[in-house]
Each structure stands twice: as structure tokens, then as C-alpha cells.
Short mmCIF file of C-alpha atoms and ligand atoms in Angstrom, two decimals:
data_model
loop_
_atom_site.label_atom_id
_atom_site.label_comp_id
_atom_site.label_asym_id
_atom_site.label_seq_id
_atom_site.Cartn_x
_atom_site.Cartn_y
_atom_site.Cartn_z
CA MET N 1 -225.33 -179.94 122.19
CA LEU N 2 -225.37 -179.07 126.00
CA PRO N 3 -227.59 -175.59 125.64
CA GLY N 4 -230.23 -177.39 122.78
CA ILE N 5 -231.00 -180.73 126.29
CA VAL N 6 -230.89 -178.01 128.44
CA LEU N 7 -233.13 -175.25 126.43
CA TRP N 8 -235.14 -179.44 126.39
CA ILE N 9 -235.38 -179.87 129.81
CA CYS N 10 -236.60 -176.49 130.63
CA PHE N 11 -239.28 -176.71 127.95
CA VAL N 12 -240.13 -179.81 129.50
CA LEU N 13 -240.53 -178.90 132.30
CA ALA N 14 -242.28 -176.13 131.34
CA VAL N 15 -244.94 -177.25 129.42
CA GLU N 16 -245.59 -180.01 133.11
CA ALA N 17 -245.92 -177.06 135.08
CA ARG N 18 -249.07 -175.26 132.95
CA SER N 19 -252.33 -176.57 133.24
CA PRO N 20 -254.90 -176.95 130.81
CA HIS N 21 -256.10 -173.82 128.41
CA ALA N 22 -260.02 -174.26 128.60
CA ASP N 23 -260.46 -171.48 126.59
CA LEU N 24 -258.09 -173.09 123.68
CA ILE N 25 -259.57 -174.25 121.25
CA GLU N 26 -261.74 -170.29 120.53
CA GLU N 27 -258.79 -168.72 120.69
CA LEU N 28 -256.36 -170.38 118.72
CA VAL N 29 -259.88 -170.59 116.13
CA ARG N 30 -259.79 -166.93 116.71
CA ASP N 31 -256.43 -166.45 116.39
CA ASN N 32 -257.04 -168.27 112.89
CA ALA N 33 -259.20 -166.55 111.42
CA PHE N 34 -257.30 -163.19 111.71
CA SER N 35 -253.76 -164.75 110.69
CA ASN N 36 -256.55 -166.80 107.92
CA ARG N 37 -252.85 -169.16 107.18
CA ILE N 38 -254.26 -171.90 107.69
CA SER N 39 -257.04 -174.25 106.46
CA ASP N 40 -260.16 -174.32 108.37
CA ASN N 41 -260.29 -177.85 107.54
CA ILE N 42 -256.64 -178.00 109.55
CA LEU N 43 -257.87 -176.91 111.56
CA GLU N 44 -260.65 -178.64 112.36
CA ASP N 45 -258.61 -181.58 112.56
CA ALA N 46 -255.54 -180.20 115.34
CA LEU N 47 -258.37 -179.90 117.16
CA LEU N 48 -260.72 -182.66 117.06
CA ASP N 49 -260.64 -185.40 119.66
CA LEU N 50 -259.75 -188.85 117.70
CA PRO N 51 -263.68 -189.54 118.18
CA ASP N 52 -264.59 -186.80 116.65
CA LEU N 53 -262.33 -187.18 114.11
CA VAL N 54 -263.13 -190.94 112.37
CA ARG N 55 -266.61 -189.88 112.36
CA LYS N 56 -266.39 -186.33 111.00
CA TYR N 57 -264.61 -188.69 108.38
CA LYS N 58 -268.10 -190.36 108.04
CA TYR N 59 -266.35 -193.75 109.13
CA PRO N 60 -267.56 -195.99 112.66
CA PHE N 61 -265.84 -195.86 115.90
CA GLU N 62 -265.71 -198.10 118.43
CA GLU N 63 -264.19 -197.58 121.83
CA HIS N 64 -263.52 -199.89 124.03
CA PHE N 65 -261.38 -200.41 127.93
CA VAL N 66 -259.60 -203.81 128.65
CA THR N 67 -258.06 -204.12 131.78
CA THR N 68 -254.46 -205.94 132.27
CA PRO N 69 -253.65 -208.51 135.31
CA ASP N 70 -251.57 -205.88 136.35
CA GLY N 71 -254.98 -202.83 136.91
CA TYR N 72 -253.67 -200.74 133.49
CA ILE N 73 -256.80 -199.44 132.60
CA LEU N 74 -256.27 -200.01 128.01
CA GLY N 75 -258.71 -198.23 125.87
CA LEU N 76 -259.05 -200.06 122.36
CA HIS N 77 -260.62 -198.68 119.38
CA ARG N 78 -261.93 -200.33 116.14
CA ILE N 79 -263.38 -198.93 112.35
CA PRO N 80 -264.71 -202.17 112.28
CA HIS N 81 -265.28 -201.94 107.93
CA GLY N 82 -264.44 -199.03 105.19
CA ARG N 83 -266.28 -196.25 104.11
CA ASP N 84 -266.42 -195.63 100.14
CA SER N 85 -265.67 -199.99 99.94
CA ASN N 86 -265.64 -203.49 102.56
CA ASN N 87 -268.87 -200.80 104.37
CA LYS N 88 -270.51 -203.34 106.02
CA PRO N 89 -270.35 -204.97 109.19
CA GLY N 90 -269.24 -209.15 108.56
CA ARG N 91 -267.23 -211.29 109.17
CA LYS N 92 -263.44 -209.80 108.21
CA PRO N 93 -260.38 -210.63 108.93
CA VAL N 94 -259.07 -208.44 111.59
CA ALA N 95 -255.83 -206.33 111.95
CA PHE N 96 -254.70 -204.87 115.23
CA LEU N 97 -252.15 -202.13 114.73
CA MET N 98 -249.98 -201.51 117.36
CA HIS N 99 -248.64 -197.52 117.71
CA GLY N 100 -244.96 -196.16 117.99
CA LEU N 101 -242.78 -194.14 121.40
CA LEU N 102 -244.74 -191.88 122.56
CA VAL N 103 -247.47 -191.69 120.00
CA SER N 104 -251.50 -193.42 120.35
CA SER N 105 -253.30 -194.91 117.89
CA ALA N 106 -253.63 -191.41 116.85
CA GLU N 107 -250.83 -191.93 115.11
CA TYR N 108 -252.41 -194.92 112.09
CA ILE N 109 -255.48 -192.06 112.26
CA THR N 110 -254.49 -189.02 111.68
CA MET N 111 -253.35 -188.09 108.32
CA GLY N 112 -256.51 -188.96 107.33
CA PRO N 113 -258.49 -191.41 104.46
CA GLY N 114 -256.72 -192.15 101.50
CA SER N 115 -253.50 -191.16 102.99
CA ALA N 116 -253.88 -193.28 106.84
CA LEU N 117 -252.96 -196.78 107.45
CA ALA N 118 -256.02 -197.31 109.73
CA TYR N 119 -258.49 -196.31 106.38
CA THR N 120 -256.63 -198.27 104.18
CA LEU N 121 -257.02 -201.28 106.37
CA ALA N 122 -260.79 -200.63 107.01
CA GLU N 123 -261.46 -199.68 102.55
CA GLU N 124 -259.23 -203.17 101.65
CA GLY N 125 -261.60 -205.34 104.05
CA PHE N 126 -260.35 -205.72 106.91
CA ASP N 127 -261.90 -204.96 110.93
CA VAL N 128 -259.75 -202.75 112.90
CA TRP N 129 -258.26 -202.51 116.24
CA LEU N 130 -255.66 -200.31 117.97
CA GLY N 131 -254.41 -200.82 120.64
CA ASN N 132 -253.34 -197.32 123.49
CA ALA N 133 -250.07 -198.61 126.10
CA ARG N 134 -250.30 -198.07 129.25
CA GLY N 135 -249.17 -194.89 129.84
CA ASN N 136 -250.90 -192.75 127.21
CA TYR N 137 -253.21 -190.52 126.34
CA PHE N 138 -256.64 -193.03 126.01
CA SER N 139 -254.06 -195.86 128.88
CA ARG N 140 -253.73 -193.35 131.38
CA GLN N 141 -255.91 -194.50 134.40
CA HIS N 142 -255.60 -198.00 136.87
CA THR N 143 -257.18 -199.14 139.16
CA THR N 144 -255.71 -198.28 141.85
CA LEU N 145 -252.49 -196.29 141.02
CA ASN N 146 -252.40 -192.75 139.91
CA PRO N 147 -250.35 -191.52 137.40
CA ASP N 148 -250.04 -187.91 138.42
CA ASP N 149 -248.68 -189.06 141.36
CA ARG N 150 -245.58 -186.99 142.11
CA SER N 151 -244.68 -188.37 145.54
CA ASP N 152 -245.23 -192.43 143.91
CA LEU N 153 -244.10 -193.22 141.23
CA THR N 154 -244.92 -196.67 141.77
CA TYR N 155 -247.45 -196.72 138.51
CA TRP N 156 -244.58 -195.14 135.68
CA GLU N 157 -242.84 -198.81 136.40
CA PHE N 158 -243.49 -200.72 133.22
CA SER N 159 -240.72 -200.08 129.87
CA TRP N 160 -241.85 -202.01 126.42
CA ASP N 161 -240.96 -204.62 128.41
CA GLU N 162 -244.40 -204.62 130.20
CA ILE N 163 -246.09 -202.98 126.82
CA GLY N 164 -245.39 -206.07 125.06
CA ASN N 165 -245.72 -208.58 127.98
CA ILE N 166 -248.19 -207.59 129.83
CA ASP N 167 -250.46 -205.11 127.52
CA LEU N 168 -251.05 -206.97 123.96
CA PRO N 169 -251.97 -210.50 125.55
CA THR N 170 -253.97 -208.49 127.17
CA MET N 171 -255.86 -206.89 123.95
CA ILE N 172 -255.16 -209.17 121.87
CA ASP N 173 -257.05 -211.64 123.99
CA TYR N 174 -259.66 -209.07 124.50
CA VAL N 175 -260.57 -208.63 121.02
CA LEU N 176 -260.11 -212.75 119.49
CA ASP N 177 -262.40 -213.02 122.42
CA PHE N 178 -265.06 -209.91 121.40
CA THR N 179 -264.61 -211.37 116.98
CA GLY N 180 -264.85 -214.36 117.58
CA LYS N 181 -261.53 -215.20 115.77
CA PRO N 182 -259.36 -217.76 116.29
CA ALA N 183 -255.50 -215.24 115.09
CA LEU N 184 -255.48 -211.65 113.26
CA HIS N 185 -252.41 -210.25 111.36
CA TYR N 186 -250.84 -207.66 113.14
CA ILE N 187 -248.89 -204.10 112.74
CA GLY N 188 -246.33 -202.63 114.36
CA MET N 189 -244.38 -199.70 113.50
CA SER N 190 -241.68 -199.15 115.80
CA GLN N 191 -242.15 -199.46 119.32
CA GLY N 192 -244.85 -201.37 117.66
CA THR N 193 -242.62 -203.96 116.60
CA THR N 194 -240.49 -203.78 120.02
CA THR N 195 -243.18 -204.47 121.79
CA PHE N 196 -244.54 -207.74 119.13
CA PHE N 197 -240.81 -209.29 119.62
CA VAL N 198 -241.60 -208.97 123.65
CA MET N 199 -244.89 -210.58 123.53
CA ALA N 200 -243.44 -213.35 120.88
CA SER N 201 -240.53 -214.46 122.38
CA LEU N 202 -241.70 -214.54 126.63
CA ARG N 203 -245.37 -215.90 125.52
CA PRO N 204 -244.27 -217.57 122.65
CA GLU N 205 -247.50 -219.58 122.78
CA TYR N 206 -249.43 -216.00 121.61
CA ASN N 207 -247.45 -217.13 118.40
CA LYS N 208 -250.51 -219.09 117.00
CA LYS N 209 -252.61 -215.85 117.52
CA ILE N 210 -251.18 -214.36 114.75
CA ILE N 211 -251.75 -215.05 111.34
CA SER N 212 -248.83 -212.22 110.53
CA MET N 213 -247.22 -210.05 111.86
CA GLN N 214 -245.69 -206.41 109.81
CA ALA N 215 -243.28 -204.51 111.05
CA LEU N 216 -243.00 -201.42 110.03
CA ALA N 217 -239.55 -199.79 110.80
CA PRO N 218 -238.82 -202.64 112.82
CA VAL N 219 -236.63 -202.08 116.25
CA ALA N 220 -234.58 -204.56 118.44
CA TYR N 221 -231.18 -204.41 118.33
CA MET N 222 -229.94 -201.29 118.32
CA ALA N 223 -225.87 -201.77 118.57
CA HIS N 224 -225.43 -199.27 115.38
CA ASN N 225 -227.10 -196.50 116.49
CA ASN N 226 -225.26 -192.90 115.63
CA ASN N 227 -227.99 -190.66 116.91
CA SER N 228 -225.87 -187.77 118.60
CA LEU N 229 -228.47 -186.90 121.36
CA PHE N 230 -228.22 -190.46 122.24
CA SER N 231 -224.33 -190.36 121.59
CA VAL N 232 -224.84 -187.98 124.94
CA LEU N 233 -227.20 -188.74 127.40
CA THR N 234 -226.47 -193.21 127.14
CA PRO N 235 -223.31 -192.99 129.13
CA HIS N 236 -225.46 -191.42 132.16
CA LEU N 237 -228.36 -193.72 131.69
CA ARG N 238 -228.95 -194.51 135.34
CA GLU N 239 -228.00 -191.46 136.78
CA LEU N 240 -230.70 -189.83 134.66
CA GLU N 241 -232.84 -192.70 136.22
CA ILE N 242 -232.20 -192.07 139.30
CA LEU N 243 -232.93 -187.69 138.80
CA SER N 244 -236.00 -187.94 137.79
CA SER N 245 -237.85 -190.74 140.19
CA VAL N 246 -235.67 -187.35 142.78
CA LEU N 247 -237.88 -184.93 140.47
CA GLY N 248 -241.08 -186.92 140.91
CA ILE N 249 -241.19 -187.60 137.11
CA GLY N 250 -242.20 -191.35 135.62
CA GLY N 251 -243.60 -189.20 133.03
CA LEU N 252 -242.90 -187.81 130.12
CA PHE N 253 -244.53 -185.70 127.34
CA PRO N 254 -248.36 -186.27 128.02
CA ARG N 255 -250.37 -184.87 125.76
CA ARG N 256 -250.97 -181.60 126.61
CA GLU N 257 -252.51 -178.30 124.16
CA ILE N 258 -249.70 -176.21 124.46
CA TYR N 259 -248.04 -178.77 121.62
CA THR N 260 -251.35 -178.53 119.67
CA ARG N 261 -250.74 -174.90 119.77
CA LEU N 262 -247.32 -173.93 118.88
CA GLY N 263 -248.80 -176.34 116.41
CA ILE N 264 -251.17 -173.98 114.49
CA ARG N 265 -248.59 -170.66 115.64
CA PHE N 266 -245.93 -172.73 114.39
CA CYS N 267 -246.26 -176.20 111.90
CA SER N 268 -248.73 -175.24 109.14
CA ASP N 269 -248.05 -173.58 105.94
CA GLY N 270 -247.15 -169.97 105.38
CA ALA N 271 -245.32 -170.46 108.69
CA ALA N 272 -242.25 -168.52 108.46
CA THR N 273 -240.65 -171.44 110.93
CA GLN N 274 -242.62 -174.82 109.62
CA PRO N 275 -239.46 -175.64 108.76
CA ILE N 276 -237.94 -174.82 111.93
CA CYS N 277 -240.98 -177.11 113.42
CA SER N 278 -239.89 -179.69 110.51
CA ASN N 279 -236.29 -180.08 111.50
CA LEU N 280 -237.63 -180.44 114.73
CA ILE N 281 -239.91 -182.46 114.89
CA PHE N 282 -238.72 -185.48 113.25
CA TYR N 283 -235.34 -185.13 114.13
CA LEU N 284 -234.31 -188.29 116.02
CA THR N 285 -236.32 -190.02 113.17
CA GLY N 286 -234.86 -188.59 110.40
CA ARG N 287 -236.44 -186.76 107.27
CA ASN N 288 -236.69 -187.45 103.97
CA GLU N 289 -237.28 -184.51 101.98
CA ASP N 290 -238.87 -186.64 98.57
CA GLN N 291 -241.23 -187.81 100.69
CA HIS N 292 -242.13 -184.82 103.06
CA ASN N 293 -245.22 -182.37 103.01
CA ALA N 294 -245.39 -180.32 106.00
CA THR N 295 -248.67 -179.44 105.11
CA MET N 296 -250.10 -182.29 108.22
CA LEU N 297 -248.14 -181.22 111.11
CA PRO N 298 -250.24 -179.11 112.54
CA VAL N 299 -252.89 -182.14 113.24
CA LEU N 300 -250.36 -184.24 114.44
CA ALA N 301 -249.17 -182.31 116.64
CA GLY N 302 -252.15 -181.39 117.50
CA HIS N 303 -253.00 -185.46 118.69
CA ALA N 304 -248.76 -186.02 119.45
CA PRO N 305 -246.58 -186.80 121.73
CA ALA N 306 -249.40 -188.90 123.62
CA GLY N 307 -247.01 -189.77 126.37
CA ILE N 308 -244.75 -192.27 127.21
CA SER N 309 -242.54 -193.15 130.33
CA VAL N 310 -239.02 -192.79 131.63
CA ARG N 311 -238.65 -196.33 131.48
CA GLN N 312 -239.30 -196.76 128.68
CA LEU N 313 -236.69 -194.45 126.83
CA ILE N 314 -234.30 -195.78 129.46
CA HIS N 315 -234.96 -199.04 127.73
CA PHE N 316 -233.53 -197.83 124.33
CA GLY N 317 -230.68 -196.64 125.94
CA GLN N 318 -229.58 -199.42 127.54
CA SER N 319 -229.97 -201.52 123.86
CA ILE N 320 -227.14 -198.77 122.01
CA VAL N 321 -224.97 -198.77 125.50
CA ASP N 322 -225.71 -202.88 125.51
CA LYS N 323 -225.41 -204.45 122.03
CA GLU N 324 -227.86 -207.09 122.87
CA PHE N 325 -232.13 -206.81 122.41
CA ARG N 326 -232.99 -207.47 126.25
CA ARG N 327 -235.00 -207.04 129.50
CA TYR N 328 -234.77 -203.88 131.08
CA ASP N 329 -231.55 -203.79 133.19
CA HIS N 330 -233.06 -202.65 136.91
CA GLY N 331 -229.42 -203.01 137.98
CA LEU N 332 -227.22 -206.03 139.73
CA LEU N 333 -229.68 -206.13 143.08
CA ARG N 334 -233.58 -206.40 141.84
CA ASN N 335 -232.30 -208.06 138.70
CA ILE N 336 -230.96 -210.98 141.27
CA GLN N 337 -234.46 -210.63 142.97
CA VAL N 338 -236.43 -210.20 138.91
CA TYR N 339 -234.12 -212.61 137.34
CA GLY N 340 -232.49 -214.47 139.06
CA ARG N 341 -229.15 -213.27 137.77
CA THR N 342 -227.17 -210.49 137.62
CA THR N 343 -227.48 -209.54 134.33
CA PRO N 344 -231.31 -209.28 132.42
CA PRO N 345 -231.44 -211.84 130.08
CA SER N 346 -231.78 -210.88 126.16
CA TYR N 347 -235.22 -212.06 124.27
CA ASP N 348 -235.26 -215.21 122.84
CA LEU N 349 -236.15 -214.62 119.05
CA SER N 350 -234.97 -218.13 117.78
CA ARG N 351 -239.14 -218.74 119.99
CA ILE N 352 -240.66 -215.99 118.14
CA SER N 353 -242.29 -219.05 114.84
CA ALA N 354 -245.23 -216.88 113.03
CA PRO N 355 -244.88 -215.30 109.86
CA VAL N 356 -242.93 -211.78 110.78
CA TYR N 357 -243.04 -209.36 107.13
CA LEU N 358 -239.80 -206.58 108.49
CA HIS N 359 -240.46 -203.80 106.27
CA TYR N 360 -237.56 -201.62 106.14
CA ALA N 361 -236.34 -199.03 105.26
CA PRO N 362 -232.54 -197.67 103.37
CA ASN N 363 -232.14 -194.56 105.12
CA ASP N 364 -233.70 -194.99 108.71
CA PRO N 365 -231.73 -193.90 111.97
CA LEU N 366 -233.63 -195.29 114.23
CA ALA N 367 -233.36 -199.21 112.43
CA GLU N 368 -229.92 -199.31 110.56
CA LEU N 369 -229.78 -202.31 108.52
CA GLU N 370 -227.58 -203.98 110.04
CA ASP N 371 -229.50 -204.04 113.42
CA VAL N 372 -232.19 -205.15 110.58
CA TYR N 373 -230.46 -208.46 109.91
CA ARG N 374 -228.80 -209.65 112.57
CA LEU N 375 -232.36 -209.87 113.76
CA TYR N 376 -233.87 -212.01 110.18
CA LYS N 377 -231.02 -213.34 111.16
CA GLU N 378 -232.68 -213.89 115.07
CA LEU N 379 -236.03 -214.21 114.46
CA GLY N 380 -237.59 -217.72 114.09
CA ASN N 381 -239.66 -217.18 110.90
CA PRO N 382 -238.73 -214.04 108.76
CA ARG N 383 -238.87 -212.33 105.37
CA ARG N 384 -237.63 -209.11 104.63
CA PHE N 385 -238.29 -206.56 101.75
CA LEU N 386 -236.68 -203.36 102.02
CA VAL N 387 -238.41 -200.31 100.48
CA PRO N 388 -237.60 -199.17 97.37
CA HIS N 389 -236.58 -195.60 97.66
CA PRO N 390 -233.68 -195.44 98.60
CA LYS N 391 -234.04 -192.37 101.16
CA PHE N 392 -237.20 -194.15 102.69
CA SER N 393 -236.89 -193.45 106.89
CA HIS N 394 -238.22 -194.41 109.78
CA ALA N 395 -241.20 -191.38 109.76
CA ASP N 396 -242.07 -192.44 106.49
CA PHE N 397 -243.56 -195.25 107.36
CA LEU N 398 -246.44 -193.61 107.99
CA PHE N 399 -245.95 -189.61 106.83
CA ALA N 400 -244.90 -190.10 103.57
CA ARG N 401 -246.76 -188.94 100.00
CA ASP N 402 -245.98 -192.42 98.72
CA VAL N 403 -246.77 -194.62 101.62
CA ASN N 404 -249.90 -196.34 100.30
CA THR N 405 -247.73 -196.80 97.11
CA LEU N 406 -243.80 -198.20 98.48
CA VAL N 407 -244.50 -199.66 101.97
CA TYR N 408 -249.58 -200.64 102.86
CA GLY N 409 -249.88 -202.32 98.31
CA PRO N 410 -247.91 -204.44 99.21
CA MET N 411 -247.65 -204.83 103.09
CA ILE N 412 -251.36 -205.69 102.45
CA ARG N 413 -250.68 -208.23 99.67
CA PHE N 414 -249.35 -211.03 101.62
CA MET N 415 -251.42 -209.91 104.49
CA LYS N 416 -254.91 -211.25 101.24
CA LEU N 417 -252.67 -214.16 100.89
CA TYR N 418 -253.77 -216.13 103.84
CA HIS N 419 -257.73 -215.67 103.98
C1 NAG R 1 -221.82 -191.38 112.86
O1 NAG R 1 -222.15 -190.27 113.38
C2 NAG R 1 -220.85 -188.99 112.72
C3 NAG R 1 -222.07 -187.45 112.38
O2 NAG R 1 -222.91 -187.31 113.21
C4 NAG R 1 -220.36 -189.15 111.51
O3 NAG R 1 -219.52 -188.61 111.41
C5 NAG R 1 -220.11 -190.88 111.23
O4 NAG R 1 -219.94 -191.52 110.25
C6 NAG R 1 -221.33 -192.09 111.41
N1 NAG R 1 -220.37 -193.81 111.48
C7 NAG R 1 -221.27 -194.62 111.29
C8 NAG R 1 -221.00 -195.66 111.05
O5 NAG R 1 -222.37 -193.67 111.02
C1 NAG R 2 -250.01 -182.02 101.15
O1 NAG R 2 -250.60 -183.32 102.07
C2 NAG R 2 -251.68 -181.59 102.63
C3 NAG R 2 -252.95 -182.15 102.89
O2 NAG R 2 -253.04 -184.04 102.83
C4 NAG R 2 -252.49 -182.25 100.43
O3 NAG R 2 -253.27 -181.32 99.85
C5 NAG R 2 -251.35 -181.56 99.20
O4 NAG R 2 -251.91 -181.82 97.61
C6 NAG R 2 -250.14 -182.37 99.67
N1 NAG R 2 -249.01 -182.08 98.34
C7 NAG R 2 -248.36 -182.09 97.63
C8 NAG R 2 -246.90 -181.45 96.60
O5 NAG R 2 -247.97 -183.83 97.73
#
């Protein structure tokens, strides 16, 4: 275990030290032309930037920016209508999609038409908006702070508490204002559900802006998490926090071309290393052989990871150690300043009155069944749906072969009941 962690840290530092490579794209195309391993289409999808990727598939794409009260400039993406059906702009119900840890709005797009949720919703008649959390590739700008300043980590002083408490309300208000709607459907995956629970409990006035909340792989309580890497790291959260600030590291896993390069070299069809690559990418989320299709891995690696703060990880670690769902633990003195008490307050889930549909999986190592049941019991207005596949796992909510029939189809039927 320990050598593995040391290797990981070396890898992260090596990626950090590497400057972006201008000739990368040409070089990869040339390499691939010689080895001819992956189709031109997949290579192209891995290399295109997100707006061009969506336009390649003939979908409309808009990029919007909105500034939070504390100065973070967030990138919002929109696919206002479909390509094959519902292909005219018009007054459609809004679906707002929020991504999980380490990724970005791209997670709902990269699998392509016929599979990716953003396209499916557009074809089903929704006006699709995709949020991006502060600190990720699309939301790295700030009115005054600099994410790349290693001597001042102020930019990175946030966890998913701020993403839920500040970013989500800012983005939702912008979308409602822009579309002239009173309310929208919220869809979150993993941390995209955590941040919703933060918003709707700390700022309950936002519940009336939510027609329905569809929670894919819901994460709030993590008391039953049994990941071996986490159990090695979680006893040392405070030390890790101090170490990262001494090293001048506030953010982790920013988007880098080296991931695209590694994805194409080692994860594509025909590469002998493809199974190892699958195991590494899905190490934390678990992997379901029955639903796994490795062909698209180079495309996923071309668009993720997209960057997080150290505190996002520490906060999840606190959820595992404390066995509670509560605000960021700054340590005793700072807790008194921020919360007026020595320990962080719990998020009051009973204040969440919006209808929450929990779509959870039987084999999800990041949303264990006992933890989902506790969440269900404490929410103000919940329903729950177990995905009818015994091995369905965390990442399957995005990448499973049959995700449309197993999850998105039923979910969209629930959403349409409101119209
Ligand atoms: C936790 O994981 C270990 C192996 O990593 C396993 O032996 C044990 O049964 C697991 N415990 C639970 C409660 O799942
Ligand atoms: C895997 O994905 C590729 C690319 O989307 C697709 O062409 C192929 O049919 C899929 N394979 C299976 C077995 O589903």
C-alpha cells in the first residue's frame, strides 16, 4: 500500500512539474498514424476541446460565465435543444446537471450521442445546462485571486461546502434568470449530489426552485466506506492538510495534456496495458465487468481529471472518519470563529423539501447501501430506486453500456411526470 501511495505522489508531482506541450496534438496524431491502434474518431474526441466536441456531433453549444459573490468566475455550458428530435429552440423544461469529484461538465458529454446524458436529455426535449464547480478547468478564473500562485493559496480555500453553498445558488439563479423559468430539474452525480444536499439544507429557500432532484449515486454519509486507500489516509487528514499547504499545493489533478497522452498510449483498444488502465481509473469507484466498455477510455482521459481543491478530498475524508454529514472541520479555534462552536454543525437534511429521487446501486463502494438508507430516512421528501442490476457500481451511472435503459430512461419518465 505505502509504495503505491509514494508512487502516486511522485506521479502527481511529475505531472505538476511538466509544462504544457505545444506540439502534443501533432505528435499524438503522428504516433497513432504509425501504430494505428485507435480509430480516428476516438482520437479526435479525445483531443477536441469540449465546445468543438459537442459541435462535431451537430449539437448546439453555448458557454456562459457567471461570477459568485466571492469572485469565482464559473463556466456554464448549455445544449439548448436536440439534434434528431426536439431540434428547435423553444420553451423547454430546464435540466441542470452537476458533475462529480475530479471531473467537469464533460462527464455528461464525452460518451457521445446515444449514451451521454446531456445528449439524451436534449433529445427528450430538455434545455440542458451543465454546471462547473470552482477550481475545475472551466471555472479557474477569479476576479482577484490566482489559482497558480503557490505562495498564496487563498484561491483554494474551499471544499464542496462552498461549491454547494455559493456556486450552485449562483449558477441556478443565472439559469433561471436567463431562461425566465421559476424552477428547474437538478441532476447530480456523486459529489454533484453532495453539493445539492449542502445547498438545499443550508439555503432551504432554494428548494422551491427545484422541480425535482435526481441523485445518481448519492453521496452524503460515508460511514460505511471501506476503501483501503482511504483507511490508510484518513487518520492523517490534519497532517496531509498541513503538508499540502507547506508544499504550496492547494489544488490537485488539474487538467493536463499528459493525461490525454497517457490515455491514448496505454488505455486504447489494442494496447496491452488497457486492463491495468481500466483498473487504475476505476480503482476508487469500483468496476462492473458486465457493463464496462474500455473502448472510450482515451476519450475519458482526454477530458478528465479536471482539477479539485485539496480541501474537497479532506472534507470527504472527514465524512468517513466522523461518520456524519457535516460542514468542513477547520480545527477547534477556526471552527469557533466560523461556526461559533468547536465542532462543525451537521447539514440538516430534513430541511430539504424538494422531491429527491435517489438512484442508487447495489455494488457502489462510494455510496454503500447503509449510508444511502440513512440519507433516505433523514431527507424531507425522498423516493428511492435501486438500479436493477446486481453488480451496478459507481461509475456505471455514466459509463455503463446499458445506462440508458437501466437508469436514464426511468429517471426521465419521473421528470416528465411534472410536465
Ligand atoms: C472491508 O474490506 C476488507 C478488505 O479490503 C474486507 O475484508 C472486509 O470484509 C470489508 N468490510 C466490510 C464491512 O465490507
Ligand atoms: C464499446 O464502445 C464502442 C465505442 O462507443 C462501441 O463502438 C462498441 O460497440 C462498444 N462495444 C460493446 C461491446 O458494447
